[in-house]
Coordinates of N, CA and C and ligand atoms in Angstrom, one line a residue:
X1 N -29.6 -15.5 19.2 CA -28.3 -15.6 18.6 C -27.4 -14.6 19.2
X2 N -26.2 -15.0 19.6 CA -25.2 -14.0 20.1 C -24.7 -13.1 19.0
X3 N -24.3 -11.9 19.4 CA -23.9 -10.8 18.5 C -22.8 -11.4 17.5
X4 N -21.8 -12.0 18.0 CA -20.7 -12.5 17.1 C -21.2 -13.5 16.1
X5 N -22.2 -14.3 16.5 CA -22.7 -15.4 15.6 C -23.5 -14.7 14.5
X6 N -24.2 -13.6 14.9 CA -25.0 -12.9 13.9 C -24.1 -12.2 12.9
X7 N -22.9 -11.7 13.4 CA -21.9 -11.0 12.5 C -21.4 -12.0 11.5
X8 N -21.1 -13.2 12.0 CA -20.5 -14.3 11.1 C -21.6 -14.6 10.0
X9 N -22.8 -14.7 10.4 CA -23.9 -15.1 9.4 C -24.0 -13.9 8.4
X10 N -24.0 -12.7 8.9 CA -24.1 -11.5 8.0 C -22.9 -11.5 7.0
X11 N -21.7 -11.9 7.5 CA -20.6 -11.9 6.5 C -20.8 -13.0 5.5
X12 N -21.3 -14.2 5.9 CA -21.5 -15.3 5.0 C -22.6 -14.8 3.9
X13 N -23.6 -14.2 4.4 CA -24.7 -13.7 3.5 C -24.1 -12.7 2.5
X14 N -23.3 -11.7 3.0 CA -22.8 -10.7 2.1 C -21.8 -11.3 1.1
X15 N -21.1 -12.3 1.5 CA -20.2 -13.0 0.6 C -21.0 -13.6 -0.6
X16 N -22.1 -14.3 -0.2 CA -23.0 -14.9 -1.2 C -23.6 -13.9 -2.2
X17 N -24.0 -12.7 -1.6 CA -24.6 -11.7 -2.4 C -23.6 -11.1 -3.4
X18 N -22.4 -11.1 -3.0 CA -21.3 -10.5 -3.9 C -20.5 -11.5 -4.6
X19 N -20.9 -12.7 -4.6 CA -20.1 -13.8 -5.2 C -19.6 -13.6 -6.6
X20 N -20.5 -12.9 -7.4 CA -20.1 -12.7 -8.8 C -18.9 -11.6 -8.9
X21 N -18.8 -10.8 -7.9 CA -17.8 -9.8 -7.9 C -16.5 -10.3 -7.3
X22 N -16.6 -11.1 -6.2 CA -15.4 -11.5 -5.5 C -14.9 -12.9 -5.9
X23 N -15.7 -13.5 -6.8 CA -15.3 -14.8 -7.4 C -15.2 -16.0 -6.4
X24 N -16.0 -15.9 -5.3 CA -16.0 -17.0 -4.4 C -17.4 -17.0 -3.7
X25 N -17.8 -18.2 -3.2 CA -19.1 -18.4 -2.5 C -18.9 -18.3 -1.0
X26 N -17.7 -18.6 -0.6 CA -17.4 -18.6 0.8 C -16.0 -18.3 1.0
X27 N -15.7 -17.7 2.2 CA -14.3 -17.3 2.5 C -13.6 -18.5 3.1
X28 N -12.2 -18.4 3.1 CA -11.3 -19.4 3.7 C -11.8 -19.7 5.1
X29 N -12.0 -20.9 5.5 CA -12.4 -21.3 6.9 C -11.5 -20.7 7.9
X30 N -10.2 -20.6 7.6 CA -9.2 -20.0 8.6 C -9.5 -18.5 8.8
X31 N -10.0 -17.8 7.8 CA -10.4 -16.4 8.0 C -11.7 -16.3 8.8
X32 N -12.6 -17.2 8.5 CA -13.9 -17.2 9.3 C -13.6 -17.5 10.8
X33 N -12.7 -18.5 11.0 CA -12.3 -18.9 12.4 C -11.7 -17.7 13.1
X34 N -10.9 -16.9 12.4 CA -10.3 -15.7 13.0 C -11.4 -14.7 13.3
X35 N -12.3 -14.5 12.4 CA -13.4 -13.5 12.7 C -14.3 -14.0 13.9
X36 N -14.4 -15.3 14.1 CA -15.2 -15.8 15.2 C -14.4 -15.7 16.5
X37 N -13.1 -15.6 16.4 CA -12.3 -15.6 17.6 C -12.0 -14.2 18.2
X38 N -11.8 -13.2 17.3 CA -11.4 -11.9 17.8 C -12.7 -11.1 18.3
X39 N -12.7 -10.7 19.6 CA -13.8 -9.9 20.1 C -13.8 -8.5 19.6
X40 N -14.7 -8.2 18.6 CA -14.7 -6.8 18.0 C -15.1 -5.8 19.1
X41 N -15.9 -6.2 20.1 CA -16.3 -5.3 21.1 C -15.1 -4.6 21.9
X42 N -14.0 -5.3 21.9 CA -12.8 -4.8 22.5 C -12.1 -3.7 21.7
X43 N -12.5 -3.5 20.4 CA -11.9 -2.6 19.5 C -12.7 -1.4 19.2
X44 N -14.0 -1.3 19.7 CA -14.8 -0.2 19.5 C -15.1 0.6 20.8
X45 N -15.3 1.9 20.7 CA -15.5 2.7 21.9 C -16.7 2.2 22.7
X46 N -16.6 2.4 24.0 CA -17.6 1.9 25.0 C -19.0 2.3 24.6
X47 N -19.2 3.5 24.1 CA -20.6 3.9 23.8 C -21.2 3.3 22.5
X48 N -20.3 2.5 21.8 CA -20.8 1.9 20.6 C -20.9 0.3 20.8
X49 N -20.9 -0.1 22.0 CA -20.9 -1.5 22.3 C -22.1 -2.3 21.7
X50 N -23.2 -1.6 21.7 CA -24.5 -2.2 21.2 C -24.3 -2.5 19.7
X51 N -23.4 -1.9 19.0 CA -23.2 -2.1 17.5 C -21.9 -2.8 17.2
X52 N -21.3 -3.4 18.2 CA -19.9 -4.0 18.0 C -20.0 -5.1 17.0
X53 N -21.1 -5.8 16.9 CA -21.1 -6.9 15.9 C -22.1 -6.7 14.8
X54 N -22.5 -5.4 14.6 CA -23.3 -5.1 13.4 C -22.3 -5.0 12.2
X55 N -22.8 -5.4 11.0 CA -21.9 -5.5 9.9 C -21.8 -4.2 9.2
X56 N -21.2 -3.2 9.9 CA -21.0 -1.9 9.4 C -19.7 -1.3 10.0
X57 N -19.2 -0.2 9.4 CA -18.1 0.5 10.0 C -18.5 1.3 11.2
X58 N -17.6 1.6 12.1 CA -18.0 2.5 13.2 C -16.9 3.5 13.5
X59 N -17.2 4.7 14.0 CA -16.2 5.7 14.3 C -15.3 5.2 15.5
X60 N -14.0 5.5 15.4 CA -13.1 5.2 16.5 C -12.4 6.4 17.0
X61 N -12.8 7.6 16.6 CA -12.2 8.8 17.0 C -11.2 9.3 16.0
X62 N -10.7 10.6 16.1 CA -9.8 11.2 15.2 C -10.2 11.1 13.7
X63 N -11.6 11.1 13.5 CA -12.1 11.1 12.2 C -11.9 9.7 11.5
X64 N -11.5 8.7 12.2 CA -11.2 7.4 11.6 C -12.3 6.4 11.9
X65 N -12.3 5.3 11.2 CA -13.3 4.2 11.5 C -12.7 2.9 11.5
X66 N -13.4 2.0 12.2 CA -13.0 0.5 12.2 C -13.9 0.0 11.0
X67 N -13.3 -0.8 10.1 CA -13.9 -1.2 8.9 C -15.1 -2.2 9.2
X68 N -15.9 -2.3 8.1 CA -17.1 -3.2 8.2 C -16.5 -4.7 8.3
X69 N -17.1 -5.5 9.2 CA -16.6 -6.9 9.3 C -16.5 -7.7 8.0
X70 N -17.5 -7.5 7.1 CA -17.4 -8.2 5.8 C -16.1 -7.8 5.0
X71 N -15.8 -6.5 5.1 CA -14.6 -6.0 4.3 C -13.3 -6.5 5.0
X72 N -13.3 -6.6 6.3 CA -12.1 -7.1 7.0 C -11.9 -8.5 6.6
X73 N -13.0 -9.3 6.6 CA -12.9 -10.7 6.3 C -12.5 -10.9 4.8
X74 N -13.1 -10.1 3.9 CA -12.8 -10.3 2.5 C -11.4 -9.9 2.2
X75 N -10.9 -8.8 2.8 CA -9.5 -8.4 2.5 C -8.5 -9.4 3.0
X76 N -8.8 -10.0 4.2 CA -7.9 -11.0 4.8 C -7.9 -12.2 3.8
X77 N -9.0 -12.6 3.3 CA -9.1 -13.7 2.4 C -8.4 -13.4 1.1
X78 N -8.6 -12.2 0.5 CA -7.9 -11.9 -0.7 C -6.4 -11.9 -0.7
X79 N -5.9 -11.6 0.5 CA -4.4 -11.6 0.8 C -3.8 -13.0 0.5
X80 N -4.6 -14.0 0.7 CA -4.1 -15.4 0.4 C -3.0 -15.8 1.3
X81 N -2.9 -15.3 2.5 CA -1.7 -15.7 3.3 C -2.2 -16.7 4.4
X82 N -1.2 -17.4 4.9 CA -1.5 -18.4 5.9 C -0.3 -18.6 6.9
X83 N -0.4 -19.7 7.7 CA 0.6 -19.9 8.7 C 2.0 -19.8 8.2
X84 N 2.9 -19.1 8.9 CA 4.3 -19.0 8.5 C 4.5 -17.6 7.8
X85 N 3.4 -17.0 7.3 CA 3.6 -15.7 6.6 C 3.8 -14.5 7.5
X86 N 4.5 -13.5 6.9 CA 4.7 -12.2 7.6 C 4.0 -11.2 6.7
X87 N 3.1 -10.4 7.4 CA 2.2 -9.5 6.7 C 2.4 -8.1 7.2
X88 N 2.3 -7.1 6.3 CA 2.3 -5.7 6.7 C 0.9 -5.1 6.6
X89 N 0.4 -4.4 7.6 CA -0.9 -3.7 7.4 C -0.6 -2.2 7.5
X90 N -1.2 -1.4 6.6 CA -1.0 0.1 6.7 C -2.4 0.6 7.1
X91 N -2.4 1.3 8.3 CA -3.7 1.9 8.8 C -4.2 1.0 9.9
X92 N -3.5 1.0 11.1 CA -3.8 0.1 12.2 C -5.2 0.5 12.8
X93 N -5.5 1.8 12.8 CA -6.8 2.2 13.4 C -7.0 1.7 14.8
X94 N -8.0 0.9 15.0 CA -8.3 0.3 16.3 C -7.4 -0.9 16.6
X95 N -6.8 -1.5 15.6 CA -6.0 -2.7 15.7 C -6.8 -4.0 15.4
X96 N -8.1 -3.8 15.1 CA -9.0 -5.0 14.9 C -8.5 -5.9 13.7
X97 N -8.2 -5.2 12.5 CA -7.8 -6.0 11.4 C -6.4 -6.7 11.7
X98 N -5.6 -6.0 12.4 CA -4.3 -6.6 12.8 C -4.5 -7.8 13.6
X99 N -5.4 -7.7 14.6 CA -5.7 -8.9 15.4 C -6.3 -10.1 14.6
X100 N -7.2 -9.8 13.7 CA -7.7 -10.8 12.8 C -6.6 -11.5 12.0
X101 N -5.7 -10.6 11.4 CA -4.6 -11.2 10.6 C -3.7 -12.0 11.5
X102 N -3.5 -11.6 12.7 CA -2.6 -12.3 13.6 C -3.0 -13.8 13.9
X103 N -4.3 -14.0 13.7 CA -4.8 -15.4 13.9 C -4.6 -16.3 12.7
X104 N -4.3 -15.6 11.6 CA -4.1 -16.4 10.3 C -2.7 -16.6 9.9
X105 N -1.9 -15.6 10.2 CA -0.5 -15.6 9.8 C 0.5 -15.6 11.0
X106 N 1.8 -15.7 10.7 CA 2.8 -15.9 11.8 C 3.1 -14.5 12.5
X107 N 3.2 -13.5 11.6 CA 3.6 -12.2 12.2 C 3.0 -11.0 11.5
X108 N 2.4 -10.1 12.2 CA 1.8 -8.9 11.6 C 2.6 -7.6 12.1
X109 N 2.9 -6.8 11.1 CA 3.5 -5.5 11.3 C 2.5 -4.5 10.9
X110 N 2.1 -3.5 11.7 CA 1.0 -2.6 11.4 C 1.5 -1.2 11.7
X111 N 1.2 -0.3 10.7 CA 1.7 1.1 10.9 C 0.4 2.0 10.9
X112 N 0.5 3.0 11.8 CA -0.6 4.0 11.9 C 0.0 5.4 12.0
X113 N -0.6 6.3 11.2 CA 0.0 7.6 11.2 C -0.5 8.5 12.3
X114 N -1.7 8.3 12.9 CA -2.1 9.2 14.0 C -1.5 8.6 15.4
X115 N -0.6 9.4 16.0 CA 0.1 8.9 17.2 C -0.8 8.3 18.2
X116 N -1.9 9.0 18.6 CA -2.8 8.5 19.6 C -3.4 7.2 19.3
X117 N -3.8 7.0 18.0 CA -4.4 5.7 17.6 C -3.3 4.6 17.7
X118 N -2.1 4.9 17.2 CA -1.0 4.0 17.2 C -0.7 3.5 18.6
X119 N -0.7 4.4 19.6 CA -0.4 4.1 21.0 C -1.5 3.2 21.6
X120 N -2.7 3.7 21.3 CA -3.9 3.0 21.8 C -4.0 1.5 21.3
X121 N -3.7 1.4 20.0 CA -3.8 0.1 19.4 C -2.7 -0.8 19.9
X122 N -1.5 -0.3 20.0 CA -0.4 -1.1 20.5 C -0.7 -1.6 21.9
X123 N -1.2 -0.7 22.8 CA -1.6 -1.1 24.1 C -2.7 -2.2 24.1
X124 N -3.7 -2.0 23.3 CA -4.8 -2.9 23.2 C -4.4 -4.3 22.7
X125 N -3.6 -4.3 21.7 CA -3.1 -5.6 21.1 C -2.3 -6.4 22.2
X126 N -1.5 -5.6 23.0 CA -0.7 -6.3 24.0 C -1.6 -6.8 25.1
X127 N -2.6 -5.9 25.6 CA -3.5 -6.3 26.7 C -4.3 -7.6 26.3
X128 N -4.7 -7.7 25.0 CA -5.5 -8.8 24.6 C -4.7 -10.0 24.3
X129 N -3.4 -9.9 24.3 CA -2.5 -11.0 24.1 C -2.2 -11.4 22.7
X130 N -2.3 -10.4 21.7 CA -1.9 -10.6 20.3 C -0.4 -10.3 20.2
X131 N 0.4 -11.3 20.7 CA 1.8 -11.0 20.8 C 2.5 -11.0 19.4
X132 N 1.9 -11.6 18.4 CA 2.5 -11.6 17.1 C 2.0 -10.5 16.2
X133 N 1.4 -9.5 16.8 CA 1.0 -8.2 16.1 C 1.7 -7.0 16.7
X134 N 2.6 -6.4 15.9 CA 3.3 -5.2 16.3 C 2.8 -4.0 15.6
X135 N 2.7 -2.9 16.4 CA 2.2 -1.7 15.8 C 3.2 -0.5 16.0
X136 N 3.4 0.3 15.0 CA 4.2 1.5 15.3 C 3.6 2.7 14.5
X137 N 4.0 3.9 15.0 CA 3.5 5.1 14.4 C 4.4 5.4 13.2
X138 N 3.8 5.9 12.1 CA 4.6 6.3 11.0 C 3.7 6.4 9.8
X139 N 4.3 6.8 8.7 CA 3.6 7.0 7.4 C 3.7 5.7 6.6
X140 N 2.6 5.0 6.6 CA 2.6 3.6 6.0 C 2.8 3.7 4.5
X141 N 2.7 4.8 3.8 CA 3.0 4.9 2.4 C 4.4 4.4 2.1
X142 N 5.2 4.6 3.1 CA 6.6 4.2 2.9 C 6.9 2.8 3.3
X143 N 5.8 2.1 3.8 CA 6.0 0.7 4.2 C 6.8 0.6 5.5
X144 N 7.4 -0.6 5.7 CA 8.3 -0.9 6.9 C 9.5 -1.5 6.3
X145 N 10.4 -0.7 5.7 CA 11.5 -1.3 5.0 C 12.4 -2.3 5.8
X146 N 12.6 -2.0 7.1 CA 13.4 -2.9 7.9 C 12.9 -4.3 8.0
X147 N 11.6 -4.5 7.8 CA 11.1 -5.9 7.9 C 10.7 -6.5 6.6
X148 N 10.9 -5.7 5.5 CA 10.6 -6.2 4.1 C 11.5 -7.3 3.7
X149 N 11.2 -8.1 2.7 CA 9.9 -8.2 2.0 C 8.8 -8.9 2.8
X150 N 7.6 -8.6 2.4 CA 6.4 -9.2 3.1 C 5.7 -10.3 2.2
X151 N 5.1 -11.2 2.9 CA 4.3 -12.2 2.1 C 2.9 -11.7 1.8
X152 N 2.6 -10.5 2.2 CA 1.3 -9.9 1.9 C 1.3 -8.5 2.5
X153 N 0.6 -7.6 1.8 CA 0.5 -6.2 2.4 C -1.0 -5.8 2.2
X154 N -1.6 -5.3 3.3 CA -3.0 -4.9 3.3 C -3.0 -3.4 3.7
X155 N -3.7 -2.6 2.9 CA -3.8 -1.2 3.2 C -5.3 -0.9 3.5
X156 N -5.6 -0.3 4.7 CA -7.0 -0.1 5.1 C -7.4 1.4 5.0
X157 N -6.7 2.2 4.1 CA -7.1 3.6 3.8 C -6.9 3.7 2.3
X158 N -7.7 4.6 1.7 CA -7.7 4.7 0.2 C -6.6 5.6 -0.3
X159 N -5.8 5.1 -1.2 CA -4.8 5.9 -1.9 C -5.2 6.2 -3.3
X160 N -4.8 7.4 -3.8 CA -5.2 7.8 -5.1 C -4.5 6.9 -6.2
X161 N -3.4 6.3 -5.8 CA -2.7 5.4 -6.7 C -1.9 4.4 -5.8
X162 N -1.5 3.3 -6.4 CA -0.8 2.3 -5.6 C 0.6 2.8 -5.2
X163 N 0.9 2.9 -3.9 CA 2.2 3.4 -3.5 C 3.4 2.5 -3.9
X164 N 4.3 3.1 -4.7 CA 5.4 2.3 -5.2 C 6.3 1.6 -4.1
X165 N 6.5 2.3 -2.9 CA 7.3 1.6 -1.9 C 6.6 0.3 -1.4
X166 N 5.3 0.2 -1.5 CA 4.7 -1.0 -1.0 C 4.9 -2.1 -2.0
X167 N 4.9 -1.8 -3.3 CA 5.2 -2.8 -4.4 C 6.6 -3.3 -4.2
X168 N 7.5 -2.4 -3.9 CA 8.9 -2.8 -3.7 C 9.1 -3.8 -2.5
X169 N 8.2 -3.6 -1.5 CA 8.4 -4.4 -0.3 C 7.6 -5.7 -0.3
X170 N 7.0 -6.0 -1.5 CA 6.3 -7.2 -1.7 C 7.2 -8.3 -2.2
X171 N 7.2 -9.5 -1.5 CA 7.9 -10.6 -2.0 C 7.3 -11.1 -3.4
X172 N 8.2 -11.7 -4.2 CA 7.7 -12.3 -5.5 C 6.6 -13.3 -5.2
X173 N 5.5 -13.2 -5.8 CA 4.4 -14.2 -5.6 C 3.4 -13.7 -4.6
X174 N 3.7 -12.5 -3.9 CA 2.8 -12.0 -2.8 C 1.8 -11.0 -3.4
X175 N 0.8 -10.7 -2.6 CA -0.3 -9.8 -3.0 C -0.4 -8.6 -2.1
X176 N -0.8 -7.5 -2.7 CA -1.1 -6.2 -2.0 C -2.6 -6.0 -2.2
X177 N -3.3 -5.8 -1.1 CA -4.7 -5.6 -1.2 C -5.0 -4.2 -0.7
X178 N -5.7 -3.4 -1.5 CA -5.9 -2.0 -1.0 C -7.0 -1.3 -1.8
X179 N -7.6 -0.3 -1.1 CA -8.6 0.5 -1.8 C -7.9 1.6 -2.6
X180 N -8.2 1.8 -3.9 CA -7.6 2.8 -4.7 C -8.7 3.8 -5.2
X181 N -8.5 5.1 -5.0 CA -9.4 6.1 -5.5 C -9.4 7.3 -4.6
X182 N -10.1 8.4 -5.0 CA -10.2 9.6 -4.3 C -11.0 9.5 -3.0
X183 N -10.9 10.5 -2.1 CA -11.6 10.4 -0.8 C -13.1 10.4 -1.0
X184 N -13.6 11.2 -1.9 CA -15.1 11.3 -2.1 C -15.6 10.8 -3.4
X185 N -14.7 10.2 -4.2 CA -15.1 9.6 -5.5 C -15.2 8.1 -5.4
X186 N -15.2 7.5 -6.6 CA -15.3 6.0 -6.6 C -13.9 5.4 -6.2
X187 N -14.0 4.5 -5.2 CA -12.8 3.7 -4.7 C -13.1 2.3 -5.1
X188 N -12.0 1.6 -5.6 CA -12.1 0.2 -5.9 C -11.2 -0.6 -5.0
X189 N -11.7 -1.7 -4.5 CA -10.8 -2.6 -3.8 C -10.0 -3.4 -4.8
X190 N -8.7 -3.3 -4.7 CA -7.8 -3.8 -5.8 C -6.8 -4.8 -5.2
X191 N -6.5 -5.9 -5.9 CA -5.5 -6.8 -5.6 C -4.4 -6.7 -6.6
X192 N -3.2 -6.4 -6.1 CA -2.0 -6.4 -7.0 C -1.1 -7.6 -6.7
X193 N -0.9 -8.4 -7.7 CA -0.1 -9.6 -7.4 C 1.3 -9.4 -8.1
X194 N 2.3 -9.6 -7.3 CA 3.7 -9.5 -7.9 C 4.1 -10.9 -8.3
X195 N 4.1 -11.1 -9.6 CA 4.4 -12.4 -10.2 C 5.9 -12.6 -10.0
X196 N 6.3 -13.9 -10.0 CA 7.7 -14.2 -9.9 C 8.4 -13.5 -11.1
X197 N 9.5 -12.8 -10.9 CA 10.1 -12.0 -12.0 C 9.7 -10.6 -11.8
X198 N 8.7 -10.3 -11.0 CA 8.4 -8.9 -10.7 C 7.2 -8.3 -11.5
X199 N 6.7 -9.0 -12.5 CA 5.6 -8.5 -13.3 C 4.3 -8.3 -12.3
X200 N 3.6 -7.3 -12.6 CA 2.4 -7.0 -11.7 C 1.1 -7.3 -12.4
X201 N 0.2 -7.9 -11.7 CA -1.1 -8.2 -12.2 C -2.2 -7.6 -11.3
X202 N -3.0 -6.6 -11.8 CA -4.0 -5.9 -11.0 C -5.4 -6.5 -11.3
X203 N -6.1 -6.8 -10.2 CA -7.5 -7.3 -10.3 C -8.4 -6.3 -9.5
X204 N -9.4 -5.8 -10.2 CA -10.3 -4.9 -9.4 C -11.5 -5.8 -8.9
X205 N -11.8 -5.6 -7.6 CA -12.8 -6.5 -7.0 C -14.2 -5.9 -6.9
X206 N -14.3 -4.8 -6.1 CA -15.6 -4.2 -6.0 C -15.4 -2.8 -5.4
X207 N -16.5 -2.0 -5.5 CA -16.4 -0.6 -5.0 C -16.5 -0.6 -3.5
X208 N -15.7 0.3 -2.9 CA -15.6 0.4 -1.4 C -15.6 1.8 -0.9
X209 N -15.7 2.1 0.4 CA -15.6 3.4 0.9 C -14.7 3.4 2.1
X210 N -13.5 3.9 1.9 CA -12.5 4.0 3.0 C -12.1 5.4 3.3
X211 N -11.6 5.7 4.5 CA -11.0 7.0 4.8 C -9.7 7.1 4.0
X212 N -9.2 8.3 3.7 CA -8.1 8.5 2.8 C -6.8 8.1 3.5
X213 N -5.8 7.6 2.7 CA -4.4 7.5 3.2 C -3.8 8.9 3.1
X214 N -3.4 9.4 4.3 CA -2.9 10.7 4.4 C -1.4 10.7 4.3
X215 N -0.8 11.8 3.9 CA 0.7 11.8 3.8 C 1.2 13.0 4.7
X216 N 2.3 12.7 5.5 CA 2.8 13.8 6.3 C 3.2 15.0 5.4
X217 N 3.0 16.2 5.8 CA 3.2 17.4 5.0 C 4.7 17.4 4.7
X218 N 5.6 17.0 5.6 CA 7.0 17.0 5.4 C 7.4 16.2 4.2
X219 N 6.6 15.2 3.8 CA 6.8 14.3 2.7 C 6.4 15.0 1.4
X220 N 5.8 16.2 1.5 CA 5.3 16.9 0.3 C 4.0 16.4 -0.2
X221 N 3.2 15.7 0.7 CA 1.9 15.3 0.3 C 2.0 14.3 -0.9
X222 N 0.9 14.3 -1.7 CA 0.9 13.3 -2.8 C 1.6 13.9 -4.0
X223 N 2.4 13.2 -4.6 CA 3.1 13.6 -5.8 C 2.2 13.2 -7.0
X224 N 2.3 14.0 -8.1 CA 1.4 13.7 -9.2 C 1.8 12.3 -9.8
Ligands
SAH1 N1 -7.7 -1.3 10.0 C1 -8.3 -0.4 10.9 C2 -9.2 0.6 10.3 C3 -8.5 1.6 9.6 S1 -9.2 3.2 9.2 C4 -9.1 -1.2 12.0 O1 -9.1 -2.4 11.9 O2 -9.6 -0.6 12.9 C5 -7.7 3.8 8.4 C6 -6.6 4.1 9.3 O3 -5.5 4.5 8.4 C7 -6.8 5.3 10.2 O4 -6.6 5.0 11.5 C8 -5.8 6.4 9.6 O5 -5.3 7.2 10.6 C9 -4.8 5.5 9.1 N2 -3.9 6.1 8.1 C10 -4.2 7.1 7.1 N3 -3.1 7.4 6.4 C11 -2.1 6.6 6.9 C12 -0.7 6.5 6.5 N4 -0.2 7.3 5.5 N5 0.0 5.7 7.2 C13 -0.5 4.9 8.2 N6 -1.8 5.0 8.6 C14 -2.6 5.8 7.9

């Protein structure tokens, strides 16, 4: 079996193992098609090629990681977005999640705080032809106001609390999917839905382990 086929089977297995937590037996076929299409090997460092399709996170430099394929697929599914939608990602990292999203929605905007990673991901997405995925350097806590509102927002770094600017930049009826919790304590994958009228509904899905969402010192770090 080829690596990518094994990865897809591992995702399907893990979805079934976690069905009672995630409330589904299988992910949206459009999400699985995107996972089948994007070559993860292009997004991991050369010396990790042997593990490119293993169902686990991998280091990508600068103390950051590319997320576990199951989590990438699950978060994309939980976003509930499709053709025609415009989505914001916070934490571009390698660009892999942005590439997967770009196969499912119309336009992806992705923000990365580490300048080297942002440059590398922007170049990689362009080289691989993901023309509907844009990446820029910046503090994703603040979102991307110029392009708001979004039909979905996905955060791939853990925040101690839901960042208010991201709620503001969510269209009515759209979802924000993000890990919430401390760097070394319990983090929960959370879906926040902005109901028509602006009411928020939070659903906790399952425990996860993400690198922290960092804040530029000039911004004063995290406010209480
Ligand atoms: N989605 C990535 C994995 C992300 S790891 C992928 O598919 O490869 C989390 C990333 O979030 C790291 O690259 C980290 O530098 C970035 N990050 C942390 N805090 C951030 C912030 N405030 N704004 C934008 N990016 C941030």
